């Protein structure tokens, strides 16, 4: 299970001192170049924590050669292989390579192209009580301006409080896996993404194969949708829509007019050329409209006419070595030129 185990002192300190020495772990970075962590992480010690999110999950972003340290997935590292969400380290050198998450010292600042406004933001798709702070709020790991935790809570730690100790067996492959047991709380939500359903790969895709990967919940697009509430959310794309709602509206998605953007939450057509995508590709994953209770492993097959093209079919959630957080280098995709590293051709096989 992903729930934390071990000695409490590994994460918590009762009095913030032992033998007269601060219990704050030195690997916790100073937040965003500010003078103190409390400038932007006011609740980082609110549950007696010795580290904040980045202190645990980005222990050595520039030099670390492991993508998992002591059982903790690293979202910023210098290892050869990235985990499923990608790697924030790419954003250290290029704003377009990922989300500019606050807290990495001076390595990641406000996005030079987009400032603090998520592209396509539409408050009607944001169910959080206060909504995203588009005026001055940089994106965070969790909380009101984050992706993880309950965004009705402004602070990061408050937003994920208790989640690391929750029984998350409903999210893990095995006899206990059950979609009906997911999403009610942060701790029972896929990767602590509140309300989202899915099946979590045990090593965060440190190792992968056609049958060794995450499984994502998907849904067919509702072209009339112009808003969403917490009760509407169960898929990864619906989570993305909280900040990028205009990319999930019905505008521009018609069968008769020109396509002005790529469809999201669209069922992979059971017709040529898409029907040839039948073996699961890690280059362009699909989401499932239903997840089987008790599933012991990920499926290696794709079912056109049922499986769904969704946000992470093309993008990494944290960051990638390519522009726009894509899973592949879009600039190298050429029509009528064989390119096994271009994800476009996984679905559009007739263009390869």
Short mmCIF file of C-alpha atoms in Angstrom, two decimals:
data_model
loop_
_atom_site.label_atom_id
_atom_site.label_comp_id
_atom_site.label_asym_id
_atom_site.label_seq_id
_atom_site.Cartn_x
_atom_site.Cartn_y
_atom_site.Cartn_z
CA UNK A 1 0.00 0.00 0.00
CA UNK A 2 1.02 3.61 -0.48
CA UNK A 3 0.06 4.48 3.09
CA UNK A 4 3.05 5.57 5.17
CA UNK A 5 4.50 3.11 7.65
CA UNK A 6 7.43 3.17 10.06
CA UNK A 7 8.48 5.30 13.01
CA UNK A 8 6.49 8.52 13.51
CA UNK A 9 9.73 10.45 13.99
CA UNK A 10 10.60 9.82 10.34
CA UNK A 11 8.05 12.48 9.42
CA UNK A 12 6.95 14.22 12.63
CA UNK A 13 8.56 16.01 15.56
CA UNK A 14 6.72 16.59 18.85
CA UNK A 15 8.77 19.59 19.99
CA UNK A 16 10.85 20.43 16.90
CA UNK A 17 14.04 19.68 18.79
CA UNK A 18 16.13 16.77 19.96
CA UNK A 19 19.33 17.22 21.93
CA UNK A 20 18.95 20.95 21.31
CA UNK A 21 18.99 20.53 17.53
CA UNK A 22 16.17 21.49 15.18
CA UNK A 23 14.26 18.52 13.86
CA UNK A 24 13.56 20.23 10.53
CA UNK A 25 15.22 18.07 7.90
CA UNK A 26 17.84 19.96 5.93
CA UNK A 27 16.62 18.61 2.59
CA UNK A 28 13.47 20.70 2.84
CA UNK A 29 14.10 23.59 0.40
CA UNK A 30 13.46 27.23 1.11
CA UNK A 31 10.17 28.06 -0.57
CA UNK A 32 10.37 29.79 -3.90
CA UNK A 33 13.38 31.92 -3.07
CA UNK A 34 11.57 33.46 -0.09
CA UNK A 35 13.42 34.11 3.13
CA UNK A 36 11.44 31.57 5.14
CA UNK A 37 9.26 28.56 4.37
CA UNK A 38 6.33 30.21 6.12
CA UNK A 39 6.20 32.92 3.45
CA UNK A 40 4.31 30.53 1.18
CA UNK A 41 4.07 27.34 3.21
CA UNK A 42 2.42 28.70 6.32
CA UNK A 43 0.98 25.31 7.23
CA UNK A 44 4.09 23.23 6.47
CA UNK A 45 4.55 22.45 10.17
CA UNK A 46 0.86 22.45 11.06
CA UNK A 47 0.87 18.71 11.75
CA UNK A 48 4.37 18.69 13.26
CA UNK A 49 5.96 17.73 9.96
CA UNK A 50 9.72 17.76 9.50
CA UNK A 51 9.39 18.25 5.74
CA UNK A 52 6.89 19.73 3.32
CA UNK A 53 5.77 18.16 0.01
CA UNK A 54 8.92 19.02 -1.89
CA UNK A 55 11.16 18.12 1.03
CA UNK A 56 9.93 14.52 0.77
CA UNK A 57 9.31 14.18 -2.94
CA UNK A 58 12.25 16.20 -4.32
CA UNK A 59 15.03 15.34 -1.94
CA UNK A 60 17.90 16.00 -4.39
CA UNK A 61 16.44 17.36 -7.62
CA UNK A 62 19.71 18.34 -9.30
CA UNK A 63 21.97 15.50 -8.19
CA UNK A 64 19.74 12.62 -7.10
CA UNK A 65 20.16 9.56 -9.30
CA UNK A 66 17.15 7.67 -7.90
CA UNK A 67 13.54 8.25 -8.89
CA UNK A 68 12.35 6.53 -5.70
CA UNK A 69 14.16 7.14 -2.38
CA UNK A 70 13.31 4.94 0.62
CA UNK A 71 9.94 4.17 -0.90
CA UNK A 72 9.14 7.81 -1.65
CA UNK A 73 8.54 8.76 -5.31
CA UNK A 74 10.69 11.68 -6.47
CA UNK A 75 8.99 14.26 -8.68
CA UNK A 76 12.24 16.16 -9.36
CA UNK A 77 15.47 14.20 -9.76
CA UNK A 78 18.48 13.54 -11.94
CA UNK A 79 17.84 9.85 -12.57
CA UNK A 80 17.86 8.40 -16.07
CA UNK A 81 14.19 7.35 -15.93
CA UNK A 82 11.22 9.48 -14.91
CA UNK A 83 8.12 8.26 -13.10
CA UNK A 84 4.62 8.41 -14.57
CA UNK A 85 4.08 12.08 -13.76
CA UNK A 86 7.33 13.16 -15.37
CA UNK A 87 10.01 15.35 -13.80
CA UNK A 88 9.85 18.94 -12.59
CA UNK A 89 13.59 19.23 -13.15
CA UNK A 90 12.95 19.97 -16.83
CA UNK A 91 11.20 23.18 -15.81
CA UNK A 92 14.42 24.38 -14.18
CA UNK A 93 15.68 25.28 -17.67
CA UNK A 94 12.51 25.85 -19.73
CA UNK A 95 9.12 27.17 -18.60
CA UNK A 96 7.29 25.36 -21.40
CA UNK A 97 8.43 21.92 -20.22
CA UNK A 98 6.09 21.61 -17.25
CA UNK A 99 4.07 23.15 -14.46
CA UNK A 100 5.94 25.91 -12.60
CA UNK A 101 5.21 24.58 -9.13
CA UNK A 102 6.20 26.88 -6.28
CA UNK A 103 8.71 25.72 -3.70
CA UNK A 104 11.85 24.70 -5.56
CA UNK A 105 13.87 27.66 -4.31
CA UNK A 106 14.96 29.86 -7.21
CA UNK A 107 14.98 26.93 -9.65
CA UNK A 108 11.36 27.43 -10.69
CA UNK A 109 9.81 30.86 -10.67
CA UNK A 110 6.57 32.23 -12.05
CA UNK A 111 6.01 31.07 -15.62
CA UNK A 112 7.62 33.61 -17.94
CA UNK A 113 5.00 33.03 -20.64
CA UNK A 114 1.79 32.51 -18.68
CA UNK A 115 2.48 34.23 -15.35
CA UNK A 116 0.18 32.66 -12.73
CA UNK A 117 -2.89 32.15 -14.92
CA UNK A 118 -3.53 28.57 -16.07
CA UNK A 119 -4.14 28.55 -19.84
CA UNK A 120 -7.81 28.03 -20.58
CA UNK A 121 -8.93 28.72 -17.02
CA UNK A 122 -12.71 28.87 -16.66
CA UNK A 123 -14.06 29.32 -13.14
CA UNK A 124 -17.23 27.45 -14.12
CA UNK A 125 -15.16 24.25 -14.29
CA UNK A 126 -13.39 24.91 -10.99
CA UNK A 127 -15.41 23.39 -8.13
CA UNK A 128 -13.13 24.70 -5.37
CA UNK A 129 -14.95 27.09 -3.07
CA UNK A 130 -12.53 29.99 -3.55
CA UNK A 131 -11.35 29.02 -7.02
CA UNK A 132 -7.83 29.30 -8.36
CA UNK A 133 -6.05 32.54 -7.43
CA UNK A 134 -5.27 33.81 -10.93
CA UNK A 135 -4.05 37.20 -9.73
CA UNK A 136 -1.07 36.34 -7.56
CA UNK A 137 -1.15 32.64 -6.79
CA UNK A 138 1.54 30.44 -8.31
CA UNK A 139 0.63 26.79 -8.76
CA UNK A 140 1.39 24.64 -5.71
CA UNK A 141 1.59 20.89 -5.12
CA UNK A 142 -1.69 20.83 -3.19
CA UNK A 143 -4.45 23.04 -1.87
CA UNK A 144 -6.38 25.86 -3.52
CA UNK A 145 -3.78 26.45 -6.22
CA UNK A 146 -2.64 22.84 -6.44
CA UNK A 147 -3.61 19.55 -8.00
CA UNK A 148 -3.36 17.20 -5.01
CA UNK A 149 -5.64 17.18 -2.01
CA UNK A 150 -8.94 18.91 -1.41
CA UNK A 151 -8.77 22.31 -3.12
CA UNK A 152 -11.44 23.66 -0.78
CA UNK A 153 -8.51 23.90 1.64
CA UNK A 154 -6.14 26.74 0.76
CA UNK A 155 -3.03 25.35 2.45
CA UNK A 156 -1.09 22.40 1.09
CA UNK A 157 -0.79 20.34 4.26
CA UNK A 158 -4.39 20.95 5.32
CA UNK A 159 -5.53 19.87 1.85
CA UNK A 160 -3.92 16.42 2.14
CA UNK A 161 -4.21 16.01 5.92
CA UNK A 162 -4.59 12.35 6.88
CA UNK A 163 -4.18 11.05 3.34
CA UNK A 164 -0.77 9.47 3.94
CA UNK A 165 -2.27 7.34 6.70
CA UNK A 166 -5.43 6.30 4.83
CA UNK A 167 -6.31 2.76 3.77
CA UNK A 168 -5.80 3.00 0.01
CA UNK A 169 -6.24 -0.69 -0.81
CA UNK A 170 -9.16 0.19 -3.11
CA UNK A 171 -6.64 1.91 -5.40
CA UNK A 172 -4.08 -0.91 -5.49
CA UNK A 173 -4.09 -3.83 -7.91
CA UNK A 174 -5.21 -6.97 -6.09
CA UNK A 175 -8.24 -8.47 -4.42
CA UNK A 176 -9.01 -5.22 -2.60
CA UNK A 177 -9.12 -3.08 -5.74
CA UNK A 178 -12.56 -1.53 -6.07
CA UNK A 179 -13.65 1.57 -7.92
CA UNK A 180 -16.68 1.90 -5.67
CA UNK A 181 -14.29 2.46 -2.75
CA UNK A 182 -12.53 5.39 -4.42
CA UNK A 183 -12.86 9.16 -4.38
CA UNK A 184 -14.84 9.83 -1.20
CA UNK A 185 -11.77 11.26 0.54
CA UNK A 186 -8.34 12.50 -0.51
CA UNK A 187 -6.74 9.32 0.86
CA UNK A 188 -8.98 7.11 -1.27
CA UNK A 189 -8.50 9.22 -4.42
CA UNK A 190 -6.03 8.29 -7.13
CA UNK A 191 -2.61 9.74 -6.16
CA UNK A 192 -4.37 12.01 -3.67
CA UNK A 193 -6.06 13.84 -6.56
CA UNK A 194 -9.37 14.53 -4.88
CA UNK A 195 -12.31 12.59 -6.37
CA UNK A 196 -10.23 10.97 -9.16
CA UNK A 197 -10.47 7.20 -9.75
CA UNK A 198 -7.80 4.87 -11.08
CA UNK A 199 -5.47 1.95 -10.41
CA UNK A 200 -2.04 2.83 -9.06
CA UNK A 201 1.07 1.10 -10.35
CA UNK A 202 3.04 -0.09 -7.32
CA UNK A 203 6.32 1.64 -8.25
CA UNK A 204 4.81 4.76 -9.88
CA UNK A 205 5.93 3.39 -13.28
CA UNK A 206 9.60 3.25 -12.35
CA UNK A 207 9.41 0.04 -14.37
CA UNK A 208 6.94 -0.29 -17.20
CA UNK A 209 5.59 -2.69 -19.79
CA UNK A 210 2.33 -3.17 -21.67
CA UNK A 211 0.91 -4.79 -18.52
CA UNK A 212 2.87 -2.78 -15.94
CA UNK A 213 1.45 0.74 -15.71
CA UNK A 214 -1.19 2.92 -14.10
CA UNK A 215 -4.78 2.55 -15.18
CA UNK A 216 -6.74 5.76 -15.55
CA UNK A 217 -10.47 6.32 -15.28
CA UNK A 218 -11.95 7.97 -18.37
CA UNK A 219 -15.34 9.08 -19.61
CA UNK A 220 -16.92 9.95 -22.91
CA UNK A 221 -17.12 13.69 -23.49
CA UNK A 222 -20.36 15.52 -22.79
CA UNK A 223 -20.42 18.21 -25.50
CA UNK A 224 -23.06 20.24 -23.68
CA UNK A 225 -21.05 20.55 -20.48
CA UNK A 226 -20.15 24.12 -19.56
CA UNK A 227 -19.37 23.64 -15.86
CA UNK A 228 -18.63 20.98 -13.26
CA UNK A 229 -18.98 20.42 -9.52
CA UNK A 230 -17.21 18.03 -7.16
CA UNK A 231 -19.90 15.43 -7.83
CA UNK A 232 -19.02 15.44 -11.54
CA UNK A 233 -15.35 14.58 -11.06
CA UNK A 234 -13.96 11.05 -11.26
CA UNK A 235 -11.56 11.15 -14.21
CA UNK A 236 -8.09 12.58 -14.72
CA UNK A 237 -9.28 14.89 -17.49
CA UNK A 238 -12.02 16.29 -15.26
CA UNK A 239 -9.32 17.08 -12.71
CA UNK A 240 -7.29 18.90 -15.40
CA UNK A 241 -10.43 20.83 -16.34
CA UNK A 242 -10.49 22.40 -12.87
CA UNK A 243 -7.72 24.70 -14.12
CA UNK A 244 -7.99 24.28 -17.90
CA UNK A 245 -11.76 24.28 -18.36
CA UNK A 246 -11.85 25.90 -21.79
CA UNK A 247 -10.03 22.88 -23.19
CA UNK A 248 -12.90 20.69 -21.95
CA UNK A 249 -15.90 22.65 -23.16
CA UNK A 250 -18.03 21.87 -26.20
CA UNK A 251 -16.59 24.77 -28.21
CA UNK A 252 -14.78 23.66 -31.34
CA UNK A 253 -15.76 20.00 -31.08
CA UNK A 254 -18.11 19.38 -33.98
CA UNK A 255 -18.31 16.63 -36.55
CA UNK A 256 -19.03 18.99 -39.45
CA UNK A 257 -16.76 22.01 -38.85
CA UNK A 258 -12.99 22.32 -38.54
CA UNK A 259 -11.34 20.93 -35.42
CA UNK A 260 -9.79 23.84 -33.57
CA UNK A 261 -8.28 21.72 -30.79
CA UNK A 262 -7.61 18.06 -30.14
CA UNK A 263 -10.58 16.26 -28.56
CA UNK A 264 -10.27 15.31 -24.89
CA UNK A 265 -12.35 12.58 -23.24
CA UNK A 266 -13.17 11.24 -26.69
CA UNK A 267 -13.76 7.54 -27.24
CA UNK A 268 -11.15 6.09 -29.58
CA UNK A 269 -13.18 5.41 -32.75
CA UNK A 270 -13.67 1.77 -33.70
CA UNK A 271 -12.83 2.56 -37.31
CA UNK A 272 -9.69 2.87 -39.39
CA UNK A 273 -7.08 4.06 -38.66
CA UNK A 274 -7.80 4.18 -34.93
CA UNK A 275 -9.06 0.60 -34.72
CA UNK A 276 -5.51 -0.64 -35.26
CA UNK A 277 -4.53 0.61 -31.79
CA UNK A 278 -5.19 -2.58 -29.85
CA UNK A 279 -1.94 -3.14 -27.88
CA UNK A 280 -1.45 -0.70 -25.00
CA UNK A 281 1.22 1.91 -25.74
CA UNK A 282 3.12 3.66 -22.97
CA UNK A 283 3.83 6.44 -25.46
CA UNK A 284 0.13 7.31 -25.76
CA UNK A 285 -1.91 5.77 -22.90
CA UNK A 286 -5.67 5.50 -22.92
CA UNK A 287 -8.19 5.75 -20.09
CA UNK A 288 -10.88 3.19 -19.29
CA UNK A 289 -14.59 3.87 -18.92
CA UNK A 290 -14.74 1.19 -16.25
CA UNK A 291 -12.18 -0.46 -13.97
CA UNK A 292 -12.71 -4.07 -12.94
CA UNK A 293 -12.97 -4.79 -9.22
CA UNK A 294 -10.27 -7.15 -8.03
CA UNK A 295 -7.98 -6.47 -11.01
CA UNK A 296 -4.55 -7.87 -10.24
CA UNK A 297 -2.61 -6.14 -13.04
CA UNK A 298 -2.94 -3.51 -15.70
CA UNK A 299 -4.41 -4.50 -19.04
CA UNK A 300 -2.14 -4.78 -22.06
CA UNK A 301 -4.95 -4.33 -24.56
CA UNK A 302 -6.83 -1.35 -25.97
CA UNK A 303 -10.46 -1.52 -27.04
CA UNK A 304 -11.41 0.97 -29.78
CA UNK A 305 -15.00 2.06 -29.36
CA UNK A 306 -14.66 1.97 -25.57
CA UNK A 307 -11.30 3.26 -24.34
CA UNK A 308 -10.81 7.00 -24.09
CA UNK A 309 -8.29 9.54 -25.34
CA UNK A 310 -7.62 11.87 -22.40
CA UNK A 311 -5.19 14.57 -21.26
CA UNK A 312 -2.40 12.19 -20.25
CA UNK A 313 -2.57 10.41 -23.59
CA UNK A 314 -0.36 13.25 -24.82
CA UNK A 315 0.97 15.07 -21.73
CA UNK A 316 2.93 14.40 -18.54
CA UNK A 317 1.37 15.86 -15.39
CA UNK A 318 4.53 17.31 -13.83
CA UNK A 319 6.96 17.96 -16.64
CA UNK A 320 8.71 16.38 -19.61
CA UNK A 321 11.80 17.04 -21.75
CA UNK A 322 9.54 18.37 -24.50
CA UNK A 323 7.58 21.57 -25.08
CA UNK A 324 4.05 21.75 -23.64
CA UNK A 325 4.77 18.80 -21.34
CA UNK A 326 4.24 16.39 -24.21
CA UNK A 327 5.25 12.74 -24.00
CA UNK A 328 7.20 13.06 -27.24
CA UNK A 329 8.95 15.68 -29.36
CA UNK A 330 6.14 17.03 -31.52
CA UNK A 331 8.60 18.88 -33.77
CA UNK A 332 9.96 15.58 -35.08
CA UNK A 333 6.57 14.18 -36.12
CA UNK A 334 6.45 14.07 -39.91
CA UNK A 335 3.62 12.82 -42.09
CA UNK A 336 4.54 9.74 -44.15
CA UNK A 337 7.78 9.36 -42.20
CA UNK A 338 8.21 6.39 -39.88
CA UNK A 339 8.81 7.61 -36.34
CA UNK A 340 8.19 5.16 -33.53
CA UNK A 341 8.81 7.88 -30.93
CA UNK A 342 5.98 10.13 -32.17
CA UNK A 343 2.88 9.46 -30.09
CA UNK A 344 0.57 10.99 -32.68
CA UNK A 345 1.05 7.94 -34.88
CA UNK A 346 -0.09 5.52 -32.16
CA UNK A 347 -3.67 6.55 -32.91
CA UNK A 348 -3.21 8.16 -36.34
CA UNK A 349 -1.40 5.15 -37.76
CA UNK A 350 -2.29 6.00 -41.36
CA UNK A 351 -0.15 9.15 -41.16
CA UNK A 352 3.04 7.28 -40.25
#
